[in-house]
Each structure stands twice: as C-alpha cells, then as structure tokens.
Amino acid sequence: MSGKHFNVHEVGCCIKYFIFGFNIIFWLLGVAFLSVALWAWSEKGVLSNISSITDLGGFDPVWLFLVVGGVMFVLGFAGCIGALRENSFLLKFFSVFLGIIFFLELTAGVLAFVFKDWIKDQLKFFINNNIRAYRDDIDLQNLIDFTQDYWECCGAFGPEDWNLNIYFNCTDTNLSREKCGVPFSCCTKDPAEDVINTQCGYDIRGKGDIEHKTFIHTKGCVPQFEKWLQENLTVVAGIFIGIALLQIFGICLAQNLLSDIEAVRESCLFT
C-alpha cells in the first residue's frame, strides 16, 4: 500500500499546483460575481419575490453577473478540486466545459462576422427594448446612462428613439415633465460644470436641430459602437486572442495532468 501511495504522488506537482492556483483565483472571482448579483437582487427585493424577475421588460445587468459568476464558480471548483485531489472526472469535466466555451466563442465570432447586418438589427432591437424599460430598473438605467455617456450617443440610432419610452415620448397623453426630452446621459458635457445637470435633456426634442446639436449627442449608440470597434479593433482582437490562448493553455495543462494520473494508476496496477 505504501508503494502505491508513493507512486500516486509522482504526478507532476508543478502542473498540479499551477492548475490549482490558477483556478482558485477564478473560483474566488466567481464567488465575488455571484455575491454581487445576489446582493443586487436582495436590494431590489427580487429574492423575496422571485416572480418579479419576469416583470422587467428590458435586460437586467444582474443576469450578466449571475451567468459569468456561475460559470467561473463551476469551472474554478472543478479545476481546483480536480487538480488537488487528482480526480479524473472533475479534470475531464473542466477540460470539456472549457472546450465547449472556447467552441461557442469561436462560433459566435464567425457568425458575428458573417451575419453583421443581422447582429446590427438585433443590437438595435436590444437597445430599443431597454429604452422602453429605462425607468423600471435602476441597474438597467445606470447601464444605459454609462453607455450613452461613454460613447457620446443617444438612443439606438438617434435621440428620437426615446419616443419609445412612456416618460420621454412626445404624445399629447404624456403628462411627464420629461416629455419630449432625453436622459441627462445624452447631453454634451460642459467642462465648466462640476455637478451633473440631470435636467439638461428636458424638452430638447421639442426644439430645433441647432439646439439638438448644441446640447445633446445626435448620433445613435449602434453606429458609435461600430466606430469604436473599428478604432479599437487591435485591442479587442488582442483581448479575445489572449482569452482563447488562456483557455487552450488550461485545457492542455488539464490533459497533461490527466495523462500523468492515468500513467501512475497504470503503473500501480502492475506493481
């Protein structure tokens, strides 16, 4: 028995503990993402009323934290325990799961390149759907404001897209003070202002084109995103290639460790 126990520990320690250390970072990050998501839902009262998940008409950014955190948690757990305990099943699960994610990313990249116009239409639909739900969720509101402020845009293809929102549309039945306006994130920044004027977009769409160009961004977020993507194509491509290489590296290390484990077990059977 002692001889077999010694042989089991002949598995490459360097690879074993490198995989363990690498994955424990991802596991902890997964825990952090899940914690933030659960805290956000707790603050919004979703955890006490699960049915409210379906009430939001637009995209809840908390879902992004939940999905990313969940995937990182599962992968990190499988990689950590699989490497530490030399568990073949968990290491195979880690390799296959990571391989599936890599394949899905590669497929998504190819499809995005081939169906660029369809992606553009879906992006427009996604933004407009979230414009409708702008006031329904604080996280969604902050996400839209950040997007419009960062890319200096307004709406999907222009400020008039805010007619889709019940608080900003220009219909006669709209009694909101924000009627015919846009959110403050659509406004152009005044370097002299230290405090954000949250009322800068009031009534702006009821005025002429000169006021539009002076006080708010007139370009939509879809064309601005395309412009940003073209200007930062090298950086974006570098990030995706780096992520892909890390995934391939993780799969190779896990497979290498699996080979060592199988070799040691086979040697144990013949001793």
C-alpha atoms as a printed R data frame, in Angstrom:
    type eleno elety resid chain resno       x      y       z
1   ATOM     1    CA   MET     A     1   0.000  0.000   0.000
2   ATOM     2    CA   SER     A     2   2.793  2.407   0.872
3   ATOM     3    CA   GLY     A     3   4.406  1.820  -2.524
4   ATOM     4    CA   LYS     A     4   1.204  2.676  -4.337
5   ATOM     5    CA   HIS     A     5   0.677  5.760  -2.181
6   ATOM     6    CA   PHE     A     6   4.160  6.930  -3.133
7   ATOM     7    CA   ASN     A     7   3.505  6.384  -6.842
8   ATOM     8    CA   VAL     A     8   0.283  8.414  -6.765
9   ATOM     9    CA   HIS     A     9   2.266 11.436  -5.613
10  ATOM    10    CA   GLU     A    10   4.652 11.064  -8.560
11  ATOM    11    CA   VAL     A    11   2.127 13.072 -10.587
12  ATOM    12    CA   GLY     A    12   3.808 16.301 -11.725
13  ATOM    13    CA   CYS     A    13   3.449 18.650  -8.746
14  ATOM    14    CA   CYS     A    14   4.304 21.732 -10.794
15  ATOM    15    CA   ILE     A    15   1.382 21.261 -13.198
16  ATOM    16    CA   LYS     A    16  -0.910 20.076 -10.419
17  ATOM    17    CA   TYR     A    17  -0.448 23.093  -8.170
18  ATOM    18    CA   PHE     A    18  -0.301 25.538 -11.058
19  ATOM    19    CA   ILE     A    19  -3.767 24.395 -12.184
20  ATOM    20    CA   PHE     A    20  -4.956 24.555  -8.567
21  ATOM    21    CA   GLY     A    21  -3.631 28.086  -8.011
22  ATOM    22    CA   PHE     A    22  -4.846 29.328 -11.378
23  ATOM    23    CA   ASN     A    23  -8.370 28.007 -10.837
24  ATOM    24    CA   ILE     A    24  -8.730 29.097  -7.244
25  ATOM    25    CA   ILE     A    25  -8.409 32.699  -8.460
26  ATOM    26    CA   PHE     A    26 -11.259 32.121 -10.917
27  ATOM    27    CA   TRP     A    27 -13.284 30.334  -8.239
28  ATOM    28    CA   LEU     A    28 -12.928 33.300  -5.866
29  ATOM    29    CA   LEU     A    29 -13.837 35.715  -8.674
30  ATOM    30    CA   GLY     A    30 -16.893 33.579  -9.407
31  ATOM    31    CA   VAL     A    31 -17.919 33.766  -5.751
32  ATOM    32    CA   ALA     A    32 -17.469 37.557  -5.853
33  ATOM    33    CA   PHE     A    33 -19.624 37.915  -9.001
34  ATOM    34    CA   LEU     A    34 -22.364 35.714  -7.534
35  ATOM    35    CA   SER     A    35 -22.256 37.650  -4.258
36  ATOM    36    CA   VAL     A    36 -22.650 40.981  -6.071
37  ATOM    37    CA   ALA     A    37 -25.559 39.589  -8.121
38  ATOM    38    CA   LEU     A    38 -27.364 38.199  -5.072
39  ATOM    39    CA   TRP     A    39 -26.765 41.431  -3.154
40  ATOM    40    CA   ALA     A    40 -28.200 43.473  -6.057
41  ATOM    41    CA   TRP     A    41 -31.281 41.262  -6.230
42  ATOM    42    CA   SER     A    42 -31.651 41.473  -2.454
43  ATOM    43    CA   GLU     A    43 -31.577 45.289  -2.634
44  ATOM    44    CA   LYS     A    44 -34.258 45.233  -5.341
45  ATOM    45    CA   GLY     A    45 -36.410 42.768  -3.389
46  ATOM    46    CA   VAL     A    46 -36.158 40.067  -6.048
47  ATOM    47    CA   LEU     A    47 -35.078 37.378  -3.568
48  ATOM    48    CA   SER     A    48 -38.235 37.939  -1.524
49  ATOM    49    CA   ASN     A    49 -40.421 37.882  -4.651
50  ATOM    50    CA   ILE     A    50 -38.894 35.615  -7.300
51  ATOM    51    CA   SER     A    51 -41.801 36.244  -9.698
52  ATOM    52    CA   SER     A    52 -40.568 39.842 -10.097
53  ATOM    53    CA   ILE     A    53 -37.733 38.515 -12.289
54  ATOM    54    CA   THR     A    54 -40.140 38.429 -15.229
55  ATOM    55    CA   ASP     A    55 -41.567 41.887 -14.534
56  ATOM    56    CA   LEU     A    56 -38.668 43.769 -16.121
57  ATOM    57    CA   GLY     A    57 -39.240 44.460 -19.805
58  ATOM    58    CA   GLY     A    58 -35.587 45.072 -20.586
59  ATOM    59    CA   PHE     A    59 -32.263 43.487 -19.716
60  ATOM    60    CA   ASP     A    60 -31.317 43.192 -16.050
61  ATOM    61    CA   PRO     A    61 -27.498 43.600 -15.787
62  ATOM    62    CA   VAL     A    62 -27.572 41.349 -12.714
63  ATOM    63    CA   TRP     A    63 -28.098 38.393 -15.060
64  ATOM    64    CA   LEU     A    64 -24.661 39.063 -16.542
65  ATOM    65    CA   PHE     A    65 -23.063 38.797 -13.091
66  ATOM    66    CA   LEU     A    66 -25.033 35.623 -12.351
67  ATOM    67    CA   VAL     A    67 -24.094 33.858 -15.592
68  ATOM    68    CA   VAL     A    68 -20.416 34.890 -15.561
69  ATOM    69    CA   GLY     A    69 -20.119 34.213 -11.839
70  ATOM    70    CA   GLY     A    70 -21.833 30.829 -12.145
71  ATOM    71    CA   VAL     A    71 -19.592 29.669 -14.996
72  ATOM    72    CA   MET     A    72 -16.435 30.873 -13.225
73  ATOM    73    CA   PHE     A    73 -17.556 29.229  -9.970
74  ATOM    74    CA   VAL     A    74 -18.238 25.830 -11.598
75  ATOM    75    CA   LEU     A    75 -15.067 25.870 -13.697
76  ATOM    76    CA   GLY     A    76 -12.904 27.065 -10.811
77  ATOM    77    CA   PHE     A    77 -14.339 24.442  -8.455
78  ATOM    78    CA   ALA     A    78 -13.838 21.607 -10.948
79  ATOM    79    CA   GLY     A    79 -10.280 22.719 -11.756
80  ATOM    80    CA   CYS     A    80  -9.265 23.252  -8.116
81  ATOM    81    CA   ILE     A    81 -10.662 20.030  -6.665
82  ATOM    82    CA   GLY     A    82  -9.784 18.019  -9.764
83  ATOM    83    CA   ALA     A    83  -6.131 19.061  -9.579
84  ATOM    84    CA   LEU     A    84  -5.784 18.891  -5.787
85  ATOM    85    CA   ARG     A    85  -7.479 15.501  -5.407
86  ATOM    86    CA   GLU     A    86  -6.212 14.183  -8.755
87  ATOM    87    CA   ASN     A    87  -9.814 13.481  -9.688
88  ATOM    88    CA   SER     A    88 -10.016 12.339 -13.309
89  ATOM    89    CA   PHE     A    89 -13.760 13.014 -13.621
90  ATOM    90    CA   LEU     A    90 -13.509 16.646 -12.485
91  ATOM    91    CA   LEU     A    91 -10.456 17.276 -14.673
92  ATOM    92    CA   LYS     A    92 -12.258 15.828 -17.689
93  ATOM    93    CA   PHE     A    93 -15.316 17.926 -16.851
94  ATOM    94    CA   PHE     A    94 -13.077 21.013 -16.587
95  ATOM    95    CA   SER     A    95 -11.432 20.281 -19.960
96  ATOM    96    CA   VAL     A    96 -14.685 19.516 -21.783
97  ATOM    97    CA   PHE     A    97 -16.534 22.517 -20.287
98  ATOM    98    CA   LEU     A    98 -13.650 24.838 -21.163
99  ATOM    99    CA   GLY     A    99 -13.510 23.339 -24.662
100 ATOM   100    CA   ILE     A   100 -17.256 23.899 -25.162
101 ATOM   101    CA   ILE     A   101 -16.920 27.541 -24.075
102 ATOM   102    CA   PHE     A   102 -13.999 28.014 -26.479
103 ATOM   103    CA   PHE     A   103 -16.001 26.433 -29.328
104 ATOM   104    CA   LEU     A   104 -19.042 28.633 -28.576
105 ATOM   105    CA   GLU     A   105 -16.851 31.764 -28.542
106 ATOM   106    CA   LEU     A   106 -15.272 30.771 -31.848
107 ATOM   107    CA   THR     A   107 -18.674 30.031 -33.386
108 ATOM   108    CA   ALA     A   108 -20.096 33.330 -32.114
109 ATOM   109    CA   GLY     A   109 -17.143 35.222 -33.611
110 ATOM   110    CA   VAL     A   110 -17.587 33.592 -37.033
111 ATOM   111    CA   LEU     A   111 -21.360 34.108 -37.026
112 ATOM   112    CA   ALA     A   112 -20.950 37.747 -35.954
113 ATOM   113    CA   PHE     A   113 -18.630 38.334 -38.922
114 ATOM   114    CA   VAL     A   114 -20.901 36.525 -41.411
115 ATOM   115    CA   PHE     A   115 -24.211 37.957 -40.179
116 ATOM   116    CA   LYS     A   116 -23.103 41.517 -39.414
117 ATOM   117    CA   ASP     A   117 -26.349 43.109 -40.586
118 ATOM   118    CA   TRP     A   118 -28.457 40.701 -38.523
119 ATOM   119    CA   ILE     A   119 -26.324 41.429 -35.455
120 ATOM   120    CA   LYS     A   120 -26.795 45.143 -36.085
121 ATOM   121    CA   ASP     A   121 -30.588 44.721 -36.223
122 ATOM   122    CA   GLN     A   122 -30.564 42.633 -33.041
123 ATOM   123    CA   LEU     A   123 -28.453 45.259 -31.291
124 ATOM   124    CA   LYS     A   124 -30.934 47.941 -32.323
125 ATOM   125    CA   PHE     A   125 -33.823 45.815 -31.038
126 ATOM   126    CA   PHE     A   126 -31.969 45.158 -27.769
127 ATOM   127    CA   ILE     A   127 -31.256 48.852 -27.144
128 ATOM   128    CA   ASN     A   128 -34.781 49.959 -28.032
129 ATOM   129    CA   ASN     A   129 -36.273 47.278 -25.794
130 ATOM   130    CA   ASN     A   130 -34.166 48.562 -22.919
131 ATOM   131    CA   ILE     A   131 -35.096 52.167 -23.705
132 ATOM   132    CA   ARG     A   132 -38.723 51.191 -23.074
133 ATOM   133    CA   ALA     A   133 -37.765 49.817 -19.626
134 ATOM   134    CA   TYR     A   134 -35.353 52.641 -18.753
135 ATOM   135    CA   ARG     A   135 -37.175 53.728 -15.581
136 ATOM   136    CA   ASP     A   136 -38.155 50.197 -14.493
137 ATOM   137    CA   ASP     A   137 -34.816 49.108 -13.037
138 ATOM   138    CA   ILE     A   138 -32.000 51.181 -11.536
139 ATOM   139    CA   ASP     A   139 -29.246 48.836 -12.768
140 ATOM   140    CA   LEU     A   140 -30.560 48.976 -16.332
141 ATOM   141    CA   GLN     A   141 -30.844 52.759 -16.066
142 ATOM   142    CA   ASN     A   142 -27.225 53.059 -14.920
143 ATOM   143    CA   LEU     A   143 -26.070 50.746 -17.736
144 ATOM   144    CA   ILE     A   144 -27.836 52.828 -20.409
145 ATOM   145    CA   ASP     A   145 -26.539 56.087 -18.932
146 ATOM   146    CA   PHE     A   146 -22.985 54.723 -18.847
147 ATOM   147    CA   THR     A   147 -23.253 53.526 -22.470
148 ATOM   148    CA   GLN     A   148 -24.622 56.840 -23.780
149 ATOM   149    CA   ASP     A   149 -22.107 58.868 -21.796
150 ATOM   150    CA   TYR     A   150 -19.078 56.710 -22.733
151 ATOM   151    CA   TRP     A   151 -19.830 56.502 -26.460
152 ATOM   152    CA   GLU     A   152 -21.342 60.006 -26.624
153 ATOM   153    CA   CYS     A   153 -24.530 58.730 -28.195
154 ATOM   154    CA   CYS     A   154 -28.283 58.913 -27.684
155 ATOM   155    CA   GLY     A   155 -30.734 56.104 -28.440
156 ATOM   156    CA   ALA     A   156 -30.085 53.214 -30.820
157 ATOM   157    CA   PHE     A   157 -29.816 55.361 -33.967
158 ATOM   158    CA   GLY     A   158 -30.665 58.808 -32.628
159 ATOM   159    CA   PRO     A   159 -32.483 60.820 -29.925
160 ATOM   160    CA   GLU     A   160 -35.896 60.149 -31.493
161 ATOM   161    CA   ASP     A   161 -35.644 56.543 -30.278
162 ATOM   162    CA   TRP     A   162 -36.574 57.872 -26.840
163 ATOM   163    CA   ASN     A   163 -40.131 58.248 -28.125
164 ATOM   164    CA   LEU     A   164 -40.400 54.551 -27.268
165 ATOM   165    CA   ASN     A   165 -40.288 55.382 -23.560
166 ATOM   166    CA   ILE     A   166 -43.550 56.394 -21.877
167 ATOM   167    CA   TYR     A   167 -41.844 59.159 -19.889
168 ATOM   168    CA   PHE     A   168 -39.912 60.736 -22.785
169 ATOM   169    CA   ASN     A   169 -42.282 60.412 -25.747
170 ATOM   170    CA   CYS     A   170 -43.892 63.483 -27.325
171 ATOM   171    CA   THR     A   171 -47.501 62.280 -27.384
172 ATOM   172    CA   ASP     A   172 -50.304 64.524 -26.113
173 ATOM   173    CA   THR     A   173 -51.253 61.946 -23.485
174 ATOM   174    CA   ASN     A   174 -47.814 62.104 -21.869
175 ATOM   175    CA   LEU     A   175 -48.055 64.244 -18.712
176 ATOM   176    CA   SER     A   176 -44.482 63.604 -17.583
177 ATOM   177    CA   ARG     A   177 -42.119 66.536 -17.022
178 ATOM   178    CA   GLU     A   178 -39.631 64.601 -19.178
179 ATOM   179    CA   LYS     A   179 -41.948 64.759 -22.199
180 ATOM   180    CA   CYS     A   180 -40.050 65.300 -25.479
181 ATOM   181    CA   GLY     A   181 -36.772 65.059 -23.577
182 ATOM   182    CA   VAL     A   182 -33.855 62.650 -23.261
183 ATOM   183    CA   PRO     A   183 -31.892 61.334 -20.262
184 ATOM   184    CA   PHE     A   184 -29.061 63.501 -18.955
185 ATOM   185    CA   SER     A   185 -26.535 60.986 -20.323
186 ATOM   186    CA   CYS     A   186 -27.445 62.175 -23.840
187 ATOM   187    CA   CYS     A   187 -26.299 65.712 -23.051
188 ATOM   188    CA   THR     A   188 -22.962 67.092 -24.179
189 ATOM   189    CA   LYS     A   189 -20.630 67.797 -21.272
190 ATOM   190    CA   ASP     A   190 -19.869 71.319 -20.185
191 ATOM   191    CA   PRO     A   191 -16.263 71.431 -18.858
192 ATOM   192    CA   ALA     A   192 -17.221 74.358 -16.604
193 ATOM   193    CA   GLU     A   193 -19.841 72.306 -14.753
194 ATOM   194    CA   ASP     A   194 -18.661 70.345 -11.725
195 ATOM   195    CA   VAL     A   195 -22.117 68.945 -10.935
196 ATOM   196    CA   ILE     A   196 -24.116 66.954 -13.492
197 ATOM   197    CA   ASN     A   197 -27.278 68.723 -14.595
198 ATOM   198    CA   THR     A   198 -29.832 65.880 -14.620
199 ATOM   199    CA   GLN     A   199 -32.433 68.168 -16.230
200 ATOM   200    CA   CYS     A   200 -30.319 69.164 -19.221
201 ATOM   201    CA   GLY     A   201 -32.340 66.978 -21.596
202 ATOM   202    CA   TYR     A   202 -35.780 68.365 -20.696
203 ATOM   203    CA   ASP     A   203 -37.899 69.412 -23.740
204 ATOM   204    CA   ILE     A   204 -34.844 69.265 -26.011
205 ATOM   205    CA   ARG     A   205 -36.521 67.204 -28.752
206 ATOM   206    CA   GLY     A   206 -39.261 69.796 -28.997
207 ATOM   207    CA   LYS     A   207 -36.720 72.376 -30.159
208 ATOM   208    CA   GLY     A   208 -34.881 72.848 -33.442
209 ATOM   209    CA   ASP     A   209 -31.901 70.994 -34.920
210 ATOM   210    CA   ILE     A   210 -29.469 73.690 -33.767
211 ATOM   211    CA   GLU     A   211 -30.363 73.087 -30.119
212 ATOM   212    CA   HIS     A   212 -30.095 69.330 -30.711
213 ATOM   213    CA   LYS     A   213 -26.533 69.559 -31.978
214 ATOM   214    CA   THR     A   214 -25.536 72.063 -29.303
215 ATOM   215    CA   PHE     A   215 -26.895 70.423 -26.176
216 ATOM   216    CA   ILE     A   216 -27.210 66.676 -26.848
217 ATOM   217    CA   HIS     A   217 -25.465 63.923 -28.779
218 ATOM   218    CA   THR     A   218 -27.289 63.310 -32.047
219 ATOM   219    CA   LYS     A   219 -25.552 60.086 -33.071
220 ATOM   220    CA   GLY     A   220 -27.019 56.716 -32.105
221 ATOM   221    CA   CYS     A   221 -25.243 54.151 -29.961
222 ATOM   222    CA   VAL     A   222 -25.202 51.455 -32.671
223 ATOM   223    CA   PRO     A   223 -23.114 53.492 -35.190
224 ATOM   224    CA   GLN     A   224 -20.967 54.861 -32.346
225 ATOM   225    CA   PHE     A   225 -20.276 51.321 -31.141
226 ATOM   226    CA   GLU     A   226 -19.303 50.307 -34.688
227 ATOM   227    CA   LYS     A   227 -16.966 53.279 -34.882
228 ATOM   228    CA   TRP     A   228 -15.410 52.448 -31.513
229 ATOM   229    CA   LEU     A   229 -14.964 48.818 -32.570
230 ATOM   230    CA   GLN     A   230 -13.146 49.819 -35.776
231 ATOM   231    CA   GLU     A   231 -10.866 52.230 -33.906
232 ATOM   232    CA   ASN     A   232 -10.027 49.659 -31.214
233 ATOM   233    CA   LEU     A   233 -10.066 46.533 -33.367
234 ATOM   234    CA   THR     A   234  -6.483 45.606 -32.479
235 ATOM   235    CA   VAL     A   235  -7.120 45.877 -28.742
236 ATOM   236    CA   VAL     A   236 -10.391 43.922 -28.924
237 ATOM   237    CA   ALA     A   237  -8.813 41.221 -31.084
238 ATOM   238    CA   GLY     A   238  -5.844 41.033 -28.699
239 ATOM   239    CA   ILE     A   239  -8.154 40.538 -25.709
240 ATOM   240    CA   PHE     A   240 -10.100 37.758 -27.426
241 ATOM   241    CA   ILE     A   241  -6.914 36.041 -28.593
242 ATOM   242    CA   GLY     A   242  -5.485 36.283 -25.065
243 ATOM   243    CA   ILE     A   243  -8.636 34.723 -23.581
244 ATOM   244    CA   ALA     A   244  -8.569 31.971 -26.221
245 ATOM   245    CA   LEU     A   245  -4.896 31.202 -25.508
246 ATOM   246    CA   LEU     A   246  -5.597 31.002 -21.768
247 ATOM   247    CA   GLN     A   247  -8.425 28.546 -22.439
248 ATOM   248    CA   ILE     A   248  -6.257 26.398 -24.716
249 ATOM   249    CA   PHE     A   249  -3.438 26.545 -22.153
250 ATOM   250    CA   GLY     A   250  -5.826 25.431 -19.389
251 ATOM   251    CA   ILE     A   251  -7.129 22.527 -21.485
252 ATOM   252    CA   CYS     A   252  -3.567 21.402 -22.341
253 ATOM   253    CA   LEU     A   253  -2.475 21.525 -18.685
254 ATOM   254    CA   ALA     A   254  -5.538 19.578 -17.565
255 ATOM   255    CA   GLN     A   255  -4.976 16.955 -20.246
256 ATOM   256    CA   ASN     A   256  -1.309 16.711 -19.292
257 ATOM   257    CA   LEU     A   257  -2.224 16.166 -15.653
258 ATOM   258    CA   LEU     A   258  -4.826 13.586 -16.670
259 ATOM   259    CA   SER     A   259  -2.172 11.686 -18.640
260 ATOM   260    CA   ASP     A   260   0.145 11.692 -15.617
261 ATOM   261    CA   ILE     A   261  -2.638 10.427 -13.346
262 ATOM   262    CA   GLU     A   262  -3.571  7.634 -15.745
263 ATOM   263    CA   ALA     A   263   0.093  6.657 -16.155
264 ATOM   264    CA   VAL     A   264   0.599  6.476 -12.382
265 ATOM   265    CA   ARG     A   265  -2.554  4.414 -11.922
266 ATOM   266    CA   GLU     A   266  -1.488  2.001 -14.624
267 ATOM   267    CA   SER     A   267   1.943  1.642 -13.014
268 ATOM   268    CA   CYS     A   268   0.230  0.929  -9.683
269 ATOM   269    CA   LEU     A   269  -1.747 -1.909 -11.246
270 ATOM   270    CA   PHE     A   270   1.403 -3.614 -12.434
271 ATOM   271    CA   THR     A   271   3.393 -3.223  -9.194
